[in-house]
Amino acid sequence: PQTPTEKKIAEIWSDLLGIEKIGVNDNFFDLGGHSLLALKLVARLRSHFNMEIPLRHIFEYPAVKSLSAEIERLRQDK
């Protein structure tokens, strides 16, 4: 992860999934994520970024890089 957003997403995933190294192209669900963890992920992302992030975005953008790009897009739309 290179951008601050990518780094924060990877940090949250690492904590939730119990995996030390998370790459920008890693898929949340391939690493062991499931719907309950996705709910926890959304709650943490909302708290950190102080913005509404729909749960469906975790399923539509399951990689750090794509989720980060979507969060950045949502921030610009504010």
PDB file of C-alpha atoms in Angstrom:
ATOM      1  CA  PRO A   1       0.000   0.000   0.000  1.00  0.00           C
ATOM      2  CA  GLN A   2       1.278   3.439  -0.956  1.00  0.00           C
ATOM      3  CA  THR A   3      -1.385   6.074  -0.362  1.00  0.00           C
ATOM      4  CA  PRO A   4      -2.638   6.992   3.113  1.00  0.00           C
ATOM      5  CA  THR A   5      -6.050   5.533   2.225  1.00  0.00           C
ATOM      6  CA  GLU A   6      -4.552   2.245   0.993  1.00  0.00           C
ATOM      7  CA  LYS A   7      -2.382   2.027   4.104  1.00  0.00           C
ATOM      8  CA  LYS A   8      -5.347   2.546   6.449  1.00  0.00           C
ATOM      9  CA  ILE A   9      -7.502  -0.010   4.622  1.00  0.00           C
ATOM     10  CA  ALA A  10      -4.660  -2.553   4.726  1.00  0.00           C
ATOM     11  CA  GLU A  11      -4.140  -1.857   8.447  1.00  0.00           C
ATOM     12  CA  ILE A  12      -7.835  -2.448   9.195  1.00  0.00           C
ATOM     13  CA  TRP A  13      -7.895  -5.627   7.085  1.00  0.00           C
ATOM     14  CA  SER A  14      -4.767  -6.881   8.836  1.00  0.00           C
ATOM     15  CA  ASP A  15      -6.416  -6.399  12.214  1.00  0.00           C
ATOM     16  CA  LEU A  16      -9.734  -7.969  11.190  1.00  0.00           C
ATOM     17  CA  LEU A  17      -8.248 -10.909   9.288  1.00  0.00           C
ATOM     18  CA  GLY A  18      -5.216 -11.570  11.480  1.00  0.00           C
ATOM     19  CA  ILE A  19      -2.857 -11.318   8.505  1.00  0.00           C
ATOM     20  CA  GLU A  20       0.295  -9.253   8.807  1.00  0.00           C
ATOM     21  CA  LYS A  21       1.001  -8.317   5.189  1.00  0.00           C
ATOM     22  CA  ILE A  22      -1.794  -7.152   2.945  1.00  0.00           C
ATOM     23  CA  GLY A  23      -1.140  -6.257  -0.686  1.00  0.00           C
ATOM     24  CA  VAL A  24      -3.102  -3.696  -2.699  1.00  0.00           C
ATOM     25  CA  ASN A  25      -4.452  -6.379  -5.021  1.00  0.00           C
ATOM     26  CA  ASP A  26      -5.406  -8.855  -2.290  1.00  0.00           C
ATOM     27  CA  ASN A  27      -9.090  -9.757  -2.203  1.00  0.00           C
ATOM     28  CA  PHE A  28     -10.817  -9.366   1.177  1.00  0.00           C
ATOM     29  CA  PHE A  29     -12.869 -12.522   0.678  1.00  0.00           C
ATOM     30  CA  ASP A  30      -9.990 -14.621  -0.665  1.00  0.00           C
ATOM     31  CA  LEU A  31      -8.073 -13.782   2.523  1.00  0.00           C
ATOM     32  CA  GLY A  32     -10.857 -15.167   4.698  1.00  0.00           C
ATOM     33  CA  GLY A  33     -13.235 -12.236   4.900  1.00  0.00           C
ATOM     34  CA  HIS A  34     -16.956 -12.951   5.092  1.00  0.00           C
ATOM     35  CA  SER A  35     -20.172 -10.964   5.487  1.00  0.00           C
ATOM     36  CA  LEU A  36     -19.858 -10.478   9.266  1.00  0.00           C
ATOM     37  CA  LEU A  37     -16.286  -9.222   8.924  1.00  0.00           C
ATOM     38  CA  ALA A  38     -17.430  -7.014   6.041  1.00  0.00           C
ATOM     39  CA  LEU A  39     -19.891  -5.349   8.436  1.00  0.00           C
ATOM     40  CA  LYS A  40     -17.100  -4.766  10.941  1.00  0.00           C
ATOM     41  CA  LEU A  41     -14.897  -3.440   8.148  1.00  0.00           C
ATOM     42  CA  VAL A  42     -17.547  -0.942   7.052  1.00  0.00           C
ATOM     43  CA  ALA A  43     -17.977   0.258  10.641  1.00  0.00           C
ATOM     44  CA  ARG A  44     -14.230   0.845  11.018  1.00  0.00           C
ATOM     45  CA  LEU A  45     -13.941   2.551   7.643  1.00  0.00           C
ATOM     46  CA  ARG A  46     -16.881   4.831   8.469  1.00  0.00           C
ATOM     47  CA  SER A  47     -15.314   5.705  11.795  1.00  0.00           C
ATOM     48  CA  HIS A  48     -11.856   6.397  10.389  1.00  0.00           C
ATOM     49  CA  PHE A  49     -12.855   8.248   7.223  1.00  0.00           C
ATOM     50  CA  ASN A  50     -15.879   9.928   8.836  1.00  0.00           C
ATOM     51  CA  MET A  51     -18.106   9.158   5.870  1.00  0.00           C
ATOM     52  CA  GLU A  52     -20.825   6.766   4.792  1.00  0.00           C
ATOM     53  CA  ILE A  53     -19.450   3.714   3.000  1.00  0.00           C
ATOM     54  CA  PRO A  54     -22.140   1.306   1.784  1.00  0.00           C
ATOM     55  CA  LEU A  55     -21.666  -2.362   2.660  1.00  0.00           C
ATOM     56  CA  ARG A  56     -22.111  -3.288  -1.008  1.00  0.00           C
ATOM     57  CA  HIS A  57     -18.840  -1.454  -1.768  1.00  0.00           C
ATOM     58  CA  ILE A  58     -16.912  -4.165   0.073  1.00  0.00           C
ATOM     59  CA  PHE A  59     -18.384  -6.711  -2.326  1.00  0.00           C
ATOM     60  CA  GLU A  60     -18.003  -4.496  -5.418  1.00  0.00           C
ATOM     61  CA  TYR A  61     -14.461  -3.343  -4.566  1.00  0.00           C
ATOM     62  CA  PRO A  62     -12.921  -6.279  -2.669  1.00  0.00           C
ATOM     63  CA  ALA A  63      -9.269  -5.277  -3.183  1.00  0.00           C
ATOM     64  CA  VAL A  64      -7.413  -2.600  -1.209  1.00  0.00           C
ATOM     65  CA  LYS A  65      -6.588  -0.667  -4.380  1.00  0.00           C
ATOM     66  CA  SER A  66     -10.132  -0.627  -5.792  1.00  0.00           C
ATOM     67  CA  LEU A  67     -11.756   0.112  -2.417  1.00  0.00           C
ATOM     68  CA  SER A  68      -9.278   2.926  -1.821  1.00  0.00           C
ATOM     69  CA  ALA A  69     -10.058   4.444  -5.233  1.00  0.00           C
ATOM     70  CA  GLU A  70     -13.795   4.288  -4.485  1.00  0.00           C
ATOM     71  CA  ILE A  71     -13.339   5.921  -1.063  1.00  0.00           C
ATOM     72  CA  GLU A  72     -11.296   8.693  -2.689  1.00  0.00           C
ATOM     73  CA  ARG A  73     -14.033   9.150  -5.312  1.00  0.00           C
ATOM     74  CA  LEU A  74     -16.700   9.372  -2.591  1.00  0.00           C
ATOM     75  CA  ARG A  75     -14.611  11.956  -0.734  1.00  0.00           C
ATOM     76  CA  GLN A  76     -14.423  14.161  -3.839  1.00  0.00           C
ATOM     77  CA  ASP A  77     -18.201  13.909  -4.332  1.00  0.00           C
ATOM     78  CA  LYS A  78     -18.854  15.316  -0.839  1.00  0.00           C
TER      79      LYS A  78
END
